């Protein structure tokens, strides 16, 4: 479980949220997202309260609002999809600023935007307060299948290696005067992709043989055992339990 380098989304800070064990934060984030998705779309006030809860968490985690908003830009493709829904959906129509929009499409767009934004914001806060190695340890603590945890670990560890290999191959092509400027160059790029695949496959074989020679038998040794106290669980689950109370109130009103 070595992935010791910090990912780009992580923000080092001395905060109560950073200090929580990773598996408590993973469980709290998943529970919060499930509650948000389960909330009826008509309860607009509930989504506003969810946003307030996330803002309080961000303040406790010392994640600036500007950083959080910039990282929310990753959901722009989903926003574009939501904007199109009122125009293409069928059913009852309503005029808005001279445009004929579908009522069901408007509700669908609101549903996607509200729930998607809150889910992405919760994930961003998790990534901002938890390192990659801690996330892997948390997944292991939550009894995720060991094979999946190992795959994620190797993906994180060797992602930068493969990216650097791609960069070196690009520099080698450009140093020989190659510049992809049209369809006729796709063949060269395809051959480069094939060469990258072969190199990655051979590297994987070498790494696997090296691991087997060192005693690897299908599972990685657990070096650090993460635990959480009852107080830490209570602190972490305060967010989803507060959201659950809002959700239940939304269903009753």
PDB file of C-alpha atoms in Angstrom:
ATOM      1  CA  UNK A   1       0.000   0.000   0.000  1.00  0.00           C
ATOM      2  CA  UNK A   2       2.760   2.324  -0.852  1.00  0.00           C
ATOM      3  CA  UNK A   3       1.469   5.132  -3.088  1.00  0.00           C
ATOM      4  CA  UNK A   4       3.224   7.663  -0.973  1.00  0.00           C
ATOM      5  CA  UNK A   5       3.038  10.740  -3.157  1.00  0.00           C
ATOM      6  CA  UNK A   6       0.226  13.258  -2.686  1.00  0.00           C
ATOM      7  CA  UNK A   7      -2.253  13.793  -5.465  1.00  0.00           C
ATOM      8  CA  UNK A   8      -2.886  17.201  -6.957  1.00  0.00           C
ATOM      9  CA  UNK A   9      -6.287  17.648  -5.340  1.00  0.00           C
ATOM     10  CA  UNK A  10      -4.980  17.133  -1.830  1.00  0.00           C
ATOM     11  CA  UNK A  11      -4.531  20.276   0.278  1.00  0.00           C
ATOM     12  CA  UNK A  12      -2.359  19.884   3.333  1.00  0.00           C
ATOM     13  CA  UNK A  13      -3.858  21.509   6.423  1.00  0.00           C
ATOM     14  CA  UNK A  14      -4.124  20.951  10.143  1.00  0.00           C
ATOM     15  CA  UNK A  15      -7.883  20.550  10.460  1.00  0.00           C
ATOM     16  CA  UNK A  16     -10.276  18.178  12.265  1.00  0.00           C
ATOM     17  CA  UNK A  17     -11.443  16.820   8.900  1.00  0.00           C
ATOM     18  CA  UNK A  18      -7.890  16.033   7.768  1.00  0.00           C
ATOM     19  CA  UNK A  19      -7.275  14.209  11.054  1.00  0.00           C
ATOM     20  CA  UNK A  20     -10.211  11.822  10.630  1.00  0.00           C
ATOM     21  CA  UNK A  21      -9.387   8.220   9.638  1.00  0.00           C
ATOM     22  CA  UNK A  22      -9.873   7.740   5.896  1.00  0.00           C
ATOM     23  CA  UNK A  23     -12.493   4.992   6.113  1.00  0.00           C
ATOM     24  CA  UNK A  24     -14.769   7.212   8.210  1.00  0.00           C
ATOM     25  CA  UNK A  25     -14.588   9.958   5.579  1.00  0.00           C
ATOM     26  CA  UNK A  26     -15.245   7.496   2.762  1.00  0.00           C
ATOM     27  CA  UNK A  27     -18.278   6.081   4.546  1.00  0.00           C
ATOM     28  CA  UNK A  28     -19.597   9.551   5.376  1.00  0.00           C
ATOM     29  CA  UNK A  29     -19.192  10.774   1.801  1.00  0.00           C
ATOM     30  CA  UNK A  30     -20.943   7.727   0.352  1.00  0.00           C
ATOM     31  CA  UNK A  31     -23.794   7.996   2.858  1.00  0.00           C
ATOM     32  CA  UNK A  32     -24.196  11.718   2.131  1.00  0.00           C
ATOM     33  CA  UNK A  33     -24.362  11.125  -1.623  1.00  0.00           C
ATOM     34  CA  UNK A  34     -26.957   8.356  -1.159  1.00  0.00           C
ATOM     35  CA  UNK A  35     -29.107  10.674   0.959  1.00  0.00           C
ATOM     36  CA  UNK A  36     -28.839  13.490  -1.594  1.00  0.00           C
ATOM     37  CA  UNK A  37     -29.812  11.187  -4.463  1.00  0.00           C
ATOM     38  CA  UNK A  38     -32.778   9.900  -2.428  1.00  0.00           C
ATOM     39  CA  UNK A  39     -34.162  13.394  -1.828  1.00  0.00           C
ATOM     40  CA  UNK A  40     -37.238  14.316  -3.918  1.00  0.00           C
ATOM     41  CA  UNK A  41     -36.343  16.836  -6.576  1.00  0.00           C
ATOM     42  CA  UNK A  42     -39.279  19.052  -5.619  1.00  0.00           C
ATOM     43  CA  UNK A  43     -37.727  19.789  -2.193  1.00  0.00           C
ATOM     44  CA  UNK A  44     -35.520  22.617  -3.433  1.00  0.00           C
ATOM     45  CA  UNK A  45     -34.992  23.970   0.075  1.00  0.00           C
ATOM     46  CA  UNK A  46     -33.445  20.621   1.072  1.00  0.00           C
ATOM     47  CA  UNK A  47     -30.689  20.952  -1.533  1.00  0.00           C
ATOM     48  CA  UNK A  48     -29.968  24.453  -0.263  1.00  0.00           C
ATOM     49  CA  UNK A  49     -29.503  23.024   3.231  1.00  0.00           C
ATOM     50  CA  UNK A  50     -27.210  20.319   1.852  1.00  0.00           C
ATOM     51  CA  UNK A  51     -25.071  23.040   0.293  1.00  0.00           C
ATOM     52  CA  UNK A  52     -24.912  24.812   3.656  1.00  0.00           C
ATOM     53  CA  UNK A  53     -23.789  21.578   5.318  1.00  0.00           C
ATOM     54  CA  UNK A  54     -21.015  21.128   2.754  1.00  0.00           C
ATOM     55  CA  UNK A  55     -19.966  24.751   3.238  1.00  0.00           C
ATOM     56  CA  UNK A  56     -19.623  24.105   6.972  1.00  0.00           C
ATOM     57  CA  UNK A  57     -17.493  21.025   6.265  1.00  0.00           C
ATOM     58  CA  UNK A  58     -15.314  23.024   3.864  1.00  0.00           C
ATOM     59  CA  UNK A  59     -14.820  25.655   6.539  1.00  0.00           C
ATOM     60  CA  UNK A  60     -13.848  23.014   9.109  1.00  0.00           C
ATOM     61  CA  UNK A  61     -11.457  21.484   6.554  1.00  0.00           C
ATOM     62  CA  UNK A  62      -9.991  24.904   5.701  1.00  0.00           C
ATOM     63  CA  UNK A  63     -10.693  24.479   2.001  1.00  0.00           C
ATOM     64  CA  UNK A  64     -11.169  27.963   0.463  1.00  0.00           C
ATOM     65  CA  UNK A  65     -14.425  28.580  -1.372  1.00  0.00           C
ATOM     66  CA  UNK A  66     -12.533  29.659  -4.490  1.00  0.00           C
ATOM     67  CA  UNK A  67     -10.645  26.371  -4.635  1.00  0.00           C
ATOM     68  CA  UNK A  68     -13.848  24.374  -4.195  1.00  0.00           C
ATOM     69  CA  UNK A  69     -15.666  26.324  -6.914  1.00  0.00           C
ATOM     70  CA  UNK A  70     -12.777  25.960  -9.379  1.00  0.00           C
ATOM     71  CA  UNK A  71     -12.694  22.222  -8.892  1.00  0.00           C
ATOM     72  CA  UNK A  72     -16.433  22.012  -9.456  1.00  0.00           C
ATOM     73  CA  UNK A  73     -15.764  23.003 -13.078  1.00  0.00           C
ATOM     74  CA  UNK A  74     -15.131  19.325 -13.763  1.00  0.00           C
ATOM     75  CA  UNK A  75     -18.891  18.830 -14.000  1.00  0.00           C
ATOM     76  CA  UNK A  76     -19.295  21.225 -16.955  1.00  0.00           C
ATOM     77  CA  UNK A  77     -20.142  18.352 -19.387  1.00  0.00           C
ATOM     78  CA  UNK A  78     -23.024  17.332 -17.114  1.00  0.00           C
ATOM     79  CA  UNK A  79     -24.163  20.945 -16.932  1.00  0.00           C
ATOM     80  CA  UNK A  80     -24.263  21.102 -20.725  1.00  0.00           C
ATOM     81  CA  UNK A  81     -26.348  17.922 -20.792  1.00  0.00           C
ATOM     82  CA  UNK A  82     -28.745  19.329 -18.190  1.00  0.00           C
ATOM     83  CA  UNK A  83     -29.169  22.577 -20.134  1.00  0.00           C
ATOM     84  CA  UNK A  84     -30.305  20.623 -23.185  1.00  0.00           C
ATOM     85  CA  UNK A  85     -32.922  18.572 -21.332  1.00  0.00           C
ATOM     86  CA  UNK A  86     -35.704  21.236 -21.259  1.00  0.00           C
ATOM     87  CA  UNK A  87     -35.386  21.640 -25.032  1.00  0.00           C
ATOM     88  CA  UNK A  88     -35.434  17.967 -26.059  1.00  0.00           C
ATOM     89  CA  UNK A  89     -37.717  16.411 -23.417  1.00  0.00           C
ATOM     90  CA  UNK A  90     -41.358  15.755 -24.268  1.00  0.00           C
ATOM     91  CA  UNK A  91     -44.520  16.441 -22.304  1.00  0.00           C
ATOM     92  CA  UNK A  92     -46.157  19.612 -21.030  1.00  0.00           C
ATOM     93  CA  UNK A  93     -44.528  22.803 -22.293  1.00  0.00           C
ATOM     94  CA  UNK A  94     -44.090  26.191 -20.664  1.00  0.00           C
ATOM     95  CA  UNK A  95     -42.849  29.499 -22.064  1.00  0.00           C
ATOM     96  CA  UNK A  96     -39.730  30.915 -20.378  1.00  0.00           C
ATOM     97  CA  UNK A  97     -38.349  34.160 -21.838  1.00  0.00           C
ATOM     98  CA  UNK A  98     -40.017  33.336 -25.123  1.00  0.00           C
ATOM     99  CA  UNK A  99     -38.645  29.778 -25.237  1.00  0.00           C
ATOM    100  CA  UNK A 100     -40.900  26.718 -25.213  1.00  0.00           C
ATOM    101  CA  UNK A 101     -39.456  24.378 -22.596  1.00  0.00           C
ATOM    102  CA  UNK A 102     -40.564  21.021 -21.284  1.00  0.00           C
ATOM    103  CA  UNK A 103     -41.759  20.987 -17.687  1.00  0.00           C
ATOM    104  CA  UNK A 104     -40.384  17.485 -17.149  1.00  0.00           C
ATOM    105  CA  UNK A 105     -37.146  18.587 -18.806  1.00  0.00           C
ATOM    106  CA  UNK A 106     -36.823  21.531 -16.422  1.00  0.00           C
ATOM    107  CA  UNK A 107     -37.318  19.283 -13.418  1.00  0.00           C
ATOM    108  CA  UNK A 108     -34.857  16.786 -14.851  1.00  0.00           C
ATOM    109  CA  UNK A 109     -32.268  19.493 -15.440  1.00  0.00           C
ATOM    110  CA  UNK A 110     -32.681  20.760 -11.898  1.00  0.00           C
ATOM    111  CA  UNK A 111     -32.400  17.200 -10.565  1.00  0.00           C
ATOM    112  CA  UNK A 112     -29.137  16.571 -12.439  1.00  0.00           C
ATOM    113  CA  UNK A 113     -27.612  19.935 -11.544  1.00  0.00           C
ATOM    114  CA  UNK A 114     -28.535  19.909  -7.852  1.00  0.00           C
ATOM    115  CA  UNK A 115     -27.654  16.311  -7.050  1.00  0.00           C
ATOM    116  CA  UNK A 116     -24.648  16.179  -9.366  1.00  0.00           C
ATOM    117  CA  UNK A 117     -23.136  19.387  -7.991  1.00  0.00           C
ATOM    118  CA  UNK A 118     -23.575  18.291  -4.375  1.00  0.00           C
ATOM    119  CA  UNK A 119     -22.082  14.875  -5.123  1.00  0.00           C
ATOM    120  CA  UNK A 120     -19.079  16.371  -6.901  1.00  0.00           C
ATOM    121  CA  UNK A 121     -18.582  18.912  -4.095  1.00  0.00           C
ATOM    122  CA  UNK A 122     -18.583  16.135  -1.485  1.00  0.00           C
ATOM    123  CA  UNK A 123     -16.052  14.166  -3.546  1.00  0.00           C
ATOM    124  CA  UNK A 124     -13.839  17.237  -3.951  1.00  0.00           C
ATOM    125  CA  UNK A 125     -13.838  17.793  -0.189  1.00  0.00           C
ATOM    126  CA  UNK A 126     -12.907  14.148   0.343  1.00  0.00           C
ATOM    127  CA  UNK A 127     -10.026  14.393  -2.147  1.00  0.00           C
ATOM    128  CA  UNK A 128      -8.878  17.712  -0.668  1.00  0.00           C
ATOM    129  CA  UNK A 129      -8.578  16.284   2.838  1.00  0.00           C
ATOM    130  CA  UNK A 130      -7.377  12.718   2.195  1.00  0.00           C
ATOM    131  CA  UNK A 131      -4.151  11.548   0.560  1.00  0.00           C
ATOM    132  CA  UNK A 132      -4.048   8.776  -2.008  1.00  0.00           C
ATOM    133  CA  UNK A 133      -2.352   6.313   0.295  1.00  0.00           C
ATOM    134  CA  UNK A 134      -4.881   7.067   3.011  1.00  0.00           C
ATOM    135  CA  UNK A 135      -7.751   6.519   0.562  1.00  0.00           C
ATOM    136  CA  UNK A 136      -6.378   3.094  -0.325  1.00  0.00           C
ATOM    137  CA  UNK A 137      -5.987   2.205   3.340  1.00  0.00           C
ATOM    138  CA  UNK A 138      -9.547   3.380   3.948  1.00  0.00           C
ATOM    139  CA  UNK A 139     -10.888   1.228   1.116  1.00  0.00           C
ATOM    140  CA  UNK A 140      -9.001  -1.728   2.524  1.00  0.00           C
ATOM    141  CA  UNK A 141     -10.398  -1.050   6.002  1.00  0.00           C
ATOM    142  CA  UNK A 142     -13.936  -0.970   4.568  1.00  0.00           C
ATOM    143  CA  UNK A 143     -13.345  -4.499   3.220  1.00  0.00           C
ATOM    144  CA  UNK A 144     -13.327  -3.610  -0.442  1.00  0.00           C
ATOM    145  CA  UNK A 145     -12.157  -6.679  -2.421  1.00  0.00           C
ATOM    146  CA  UNK A 146      -8.348  -6.796  -2.065  1.00  0.00           C
ATOM    147  CA  UNK A 147      -7.876  -7.286  -5.809  1.00  0.00           C
ATOM    148  CA  UNK A 148      -9.663  -4.000  -6.544  1.00  0.00           C
ATOM    149  CA  UNK A 149      -7.568  -2.190  -3.947  1.00  0.00           C
ATOM    150  CA  UNK A 150      -4.382  -3.572  -5.495  1.00  0.00           C
ATOM    151  CA  UNK A 151      -5.484  -2.540  -8.985  1.00  0.00           C
ATOM    152  CA  UNK A 152      -6.206   0.983  -7.736  1.00  0.00           C
ATOM    153  CA  UNK A 153      -2.859   1.084  -5.952  1.00  0.00           C
ATOM    154  CA  UNK A 154      -0.887   0.080  -9.052  1.00  0.00           C
ATOM    155  CA  UNK A 155      -2.921   2.431 -11.239  1.00  0.00           C
ATOM    156  CA  UNK A 156      -2.042   5.351  -8.979  1.00  0.00           C
ATOM    157  CA  UNK A 157       1.594   4.326  -8.633  1.00  0.00           C
ATOM    158  CA  UNK A 158       2.282   3.763 -12.327  1.00  0.00           C
ATOM    159  CA  UNK A 159      -0.048   6.360 -13.838  1.00  0.00           C
ATOM    160  CA  UNK A 160       2.696   8.976 -13.662  1.00  0.00           C
ATOM    161  CA  UNK A 161       5.212   6.487 -15.063  1.00  0.00           C
ATOM    162  CA  UNK A 162       3.064   5.815 -18.142  1.00  0.00           C
ATOM    163  CA  UNK A 163       2.401   9.537 -18.577  1.00  0.00           C
ATOM    164  CA  UNK A 164       6.132  10.240 -18.469  1.00  0.00           C
ATOM    165  CA  UNK A 165       6.703   7.486 -21.039  1.00  0.00           C
ATOM    166  CA  UNK A 166       4.170   9.157 -23.332  1.00  0.00           C
ATOM    167  CA  UNK A 167       5.948  12.476 -22.884  1.00  0.00           C
ATOM    168  CA  UNK A 168       9.304  10.976 -23.837  1.00  0.00           C
ATOM    169  CA  UNK A 169       7.811   9.339 -26.931  1.00  0.00           C
ATOM    170  CA  UNK A 170       6.253  12.658 -27.974  1.00  0.00           C
ATOM    171  CA  UNK A 171       9.574  14.469 -27.549  1.00  0.00           C
ATOM    172  CA  UNK A 172      11.300  11.766 -29.610  1.00  0.00           C
ATOM    173  CA  UNK A 173       8.775  12.186 -32.445  1.00  0.00           C
ATOM    174  CA  UNK A 174       9.031  15.965 -32.430  1.00  0.00           C
ATOM    175  CA  UNK A 175      12.850  15.850 -32.368  1.00  0.00           C
ATOM    176  CA  UNK A 176      12.630  13.940 -35.655  1.00  0.00           C
ATOM    177  CA  UNK A 177      10.408  16.574 -37.226  1.00  0.00           C
ATOM    178  CA  UNK A 178       7.056  14.842 -36.746  1.00  0.00           C
ATOM    179  CA  UNK A 179       3.994  17.002 -36.181  1.00  0.00           C
ATOM    180  CA  UNK A 180       0.464  15.573 -36.157  1.00  0.00           C
ATOM    181  CA  UNK A 181      -1.499  17.890 -38.418  1.00  0.00           C
ATOM    182  CA  UNK A 182      -4.057  15.694 -40.162  1.00  0.00           C
ATOM    183  CA  UNK A 183      -5.645  12.325 -40.715  1.00  0.00           C
ATOM    184  CA  UNK A 184      -2.599  11.055 -42.620  1.00  0.00           C
ATOM    185  CA  UNK A 185      -0.604  11.146 -39.376  1.00  0.00           C
ATOM    186  CA  UNK A 186      -3.054   8.966 -37.451  1.00  0.00           C
ATOM    187  CA  UNK A 187      -1.107   5.855 -38.470  1.00  0.00           C
ATOM    188  CA  UNK A 188       2.007   7.108 -36.691  1.00  0.00           C
ATOM    189  CA  UNK A 189       0.019   7.956 -33.581  1.00  0.00           C
ATOM    190  CA  UNK A 190      -1.610   4.508 -33.645  1.00  0.00           C
ATOM    191  CA  UNK A 191       1.818   2.858 -33.834  1.00  0.00           C
ATOM    192  CA  UNK A 192       2.966   5.009 -30.909  1.00  0.00           C
ATOM    193  CA  UNK A 193      -0.068   3.903 -28.895  1.00  0.00           C
ATOM    194  CA  UNK A 194       0.728   0.274 -29.715  1.00  0.00           C
ATOM    195  CA  UNK A 195       4.347   0.699 -28.694  1.00  0.00           C
ATOM    196  CA  UNK A 196       3.228   2.320 -25.419  1.00  0.00           C
ATOM    197  CA  UNK A 197       0.902  -0.609 -24.738  1.00  0.00           C
ATOM    198  CA  UNK A 198       3.678  -3.139 -25.346  1.00  0.00           C
ATOM    199  CA  UNK A 199       6.114  -1.240 -23.115  1.00  0.00           C
ATOM    200  CA  UNK A 200       3.498  -0.993 -20.359  1.00  0.00           C
ATOM    201  CA  UNK A 201       2.698  -4.697 -20.655  1.00  0.00           C
ATOM    202  CA  UNK A 202       6.374  -5.662 -20.475  1.00  0.00           C
ATOM    203  CA  UNK A 203       6.877  -3.353 -17.486  1.00  0.00           C
ATOM    204  CA  UNK A 204       3.945  -5.040 -15.767  1.00  0.00           C
ATOM    205  CA  UNK A 205       5.482  -8.447 -16.399  1.00  0.00           C
ATOM    206  CA  UNK A 206       8.804  -7.342 -14.927  1.00  0.00           C
ATOM    207  CA  UNK A 207       7.130  -5.824 -11.884  1.00  0.00           C
ATOM    208  CA  UNK A 208       5.063  -8.970 -11.326  1.00  0.00           C
ATOM    209  CA  UNK A 209       8.127 -11.224 -11.529  1.00  0.00           C
ATOM    210  CA  UNK A 210       9.969  -8.953  -9.115  1.00  0.00           C
ATOM    211  CA  UNK A 211       7.055  -9.130  -6.672  1.00  0.00           C
ATOM    212  CA  UNK A 212       6.804 -12.919  -6.931  1.00  0.00           C
ATOM    213  CA  UNK A 213      10.539 -13.241  -6.298  1.00  0.00           C
ATOM    214  CA  UNK A 214      10.002 -11.263  -3.089  1.00  0.00           C
ATOM    215  CA  UNK A 215       7.228 -13.509  -1.808  1.00  0.00           C
ATOM    216  CA  UNK A 216       4.089 -12.012  -3.366  1.00  0.00           C
ATOM    217  CA  UNK A 217       1.264 -14.578  -3.218  1.00  0.00           C
ATOM    218  CA  UNK A 218      -1.750 -12.596  -4.397  1.00  0.00           C
ATOM    219  CA  UNK A 219      -2.224 -10.114  -1.555  1.00  0.00           C
ATOM    220  CA  UNK A 220      -0.298  -7.103  -0.352  1.00  0.00           C
ATOM    221  CA  UNK A 221       0.921  -6.987   3.259  1.00  0.00           C
ATOM    222  CA  UNK A 222      -0.886  -4.546   5.547  1.00  0.00           C
ATOM    223  CA  UNK A 223       1.779  -2.261   6.989  1.00  0.00           C
ATOM    224  CA  UNK A 224      -0.415   0.391   8.609  1.00  0.00           C
ATOM    225  CA  UNK A 225      -3.673  -0.613  10.268  1.00  0.00           C
ATOM    226  CA  UNK A 226      -6.063   2.361  10.457  1.00  0.00           C
ATOM    227  CA  UNK A 227      -8.626   2.467  13.239  1.00  0.00           C
ATOM    228  CA  UNK A 228     -11.268   4.931  14.334  1.00  0.00           C
ATOM    229  CA  UNK A 229     -12.713   5.691  17.732  1.00  0.00           C
ATOM    230  CA  UNK A 230     -16.412   6.096  18.423  1.00  0.00           C
ATOM    231  CA  UNK A 231     -15.924   9.857  18.698  1.00  0.00           C
ATOM    232  CA  UNK A 232     -14.276   9.996  15.273  1.00  0.00           C
ATOM    233  CA  UNK A 233     -17.092   7.980  13.709  1.00  0.00           C
ATOM    234  CA  UNK A 234     -19.646  10.291  15.338  1.00  0.00           C
ATOM    235  CA  UNK A 235     -17.851  13.373  14.017  1.00  0.00           C
ATOM    236  CA  UNK A 236     -17.558  11.955  10.497  1.00  0.00           C
ATOM    237  CA  UNK A 237     -21.162  10.737  10.315  1.00  0.00           C
ATOM    238  CA  UNK A 238     -22.580  14.038  11.554  1.00  0.00           C
ATOM    239  CA  UNK A 239     -22.817  15.217   7.926  1.00  0.00           C
ATOM    240  CA  UNK A 240     -24.830  12.289   6.495  1.00  0.00           C
ATOM    241  CA  UNK A 241     -27.076  12.084   9.588  1.00  0.00           C
ATOM    242  CA  UNK A 242     -27.876  15.798   9.328  1.00  0.00           C
ATOM    243  CA  UNK A 243     -28.569  15.327   5.612  1.00  0.00           C
ATOM    244  CA  UNK A 244     -30.779  12.318   6.415  1.00  0.00           C
ATOM    245  CA  UNK A 245     -32.884  14.419   8.767  1.00  0.00           C
ATOM    246  CA  UNK A 246     -33.346  16.993   5.999  1.00  0.00           C
ATOM    247  CA  UNK A 247     -34.226  14.256   3.502  1.00  0.00           C
ATOM    248  CA  UNK A 248     -36.869  12.712   5.773  1.00  0.00           C
ATOM    249  CA  UNK A 249     -38.378  16.143   6.350  1.00  0.00           C
ATOM    250  CA  UNK A 250     -38.444  16.676   2.585  1.00  0.00           C
ATOM    251  CA  UNK A 251     -40.433  13.456   2.064  1.00  0.00           C
ATOM    252  CA  UNK A 252     -42.966  14.338   4.766  1.00  0.00           C
ATOM    253  CA  UNK A 253     -43.697  17.868   3.539  1.00  0.00           C
TER     254      UNK A 253
END
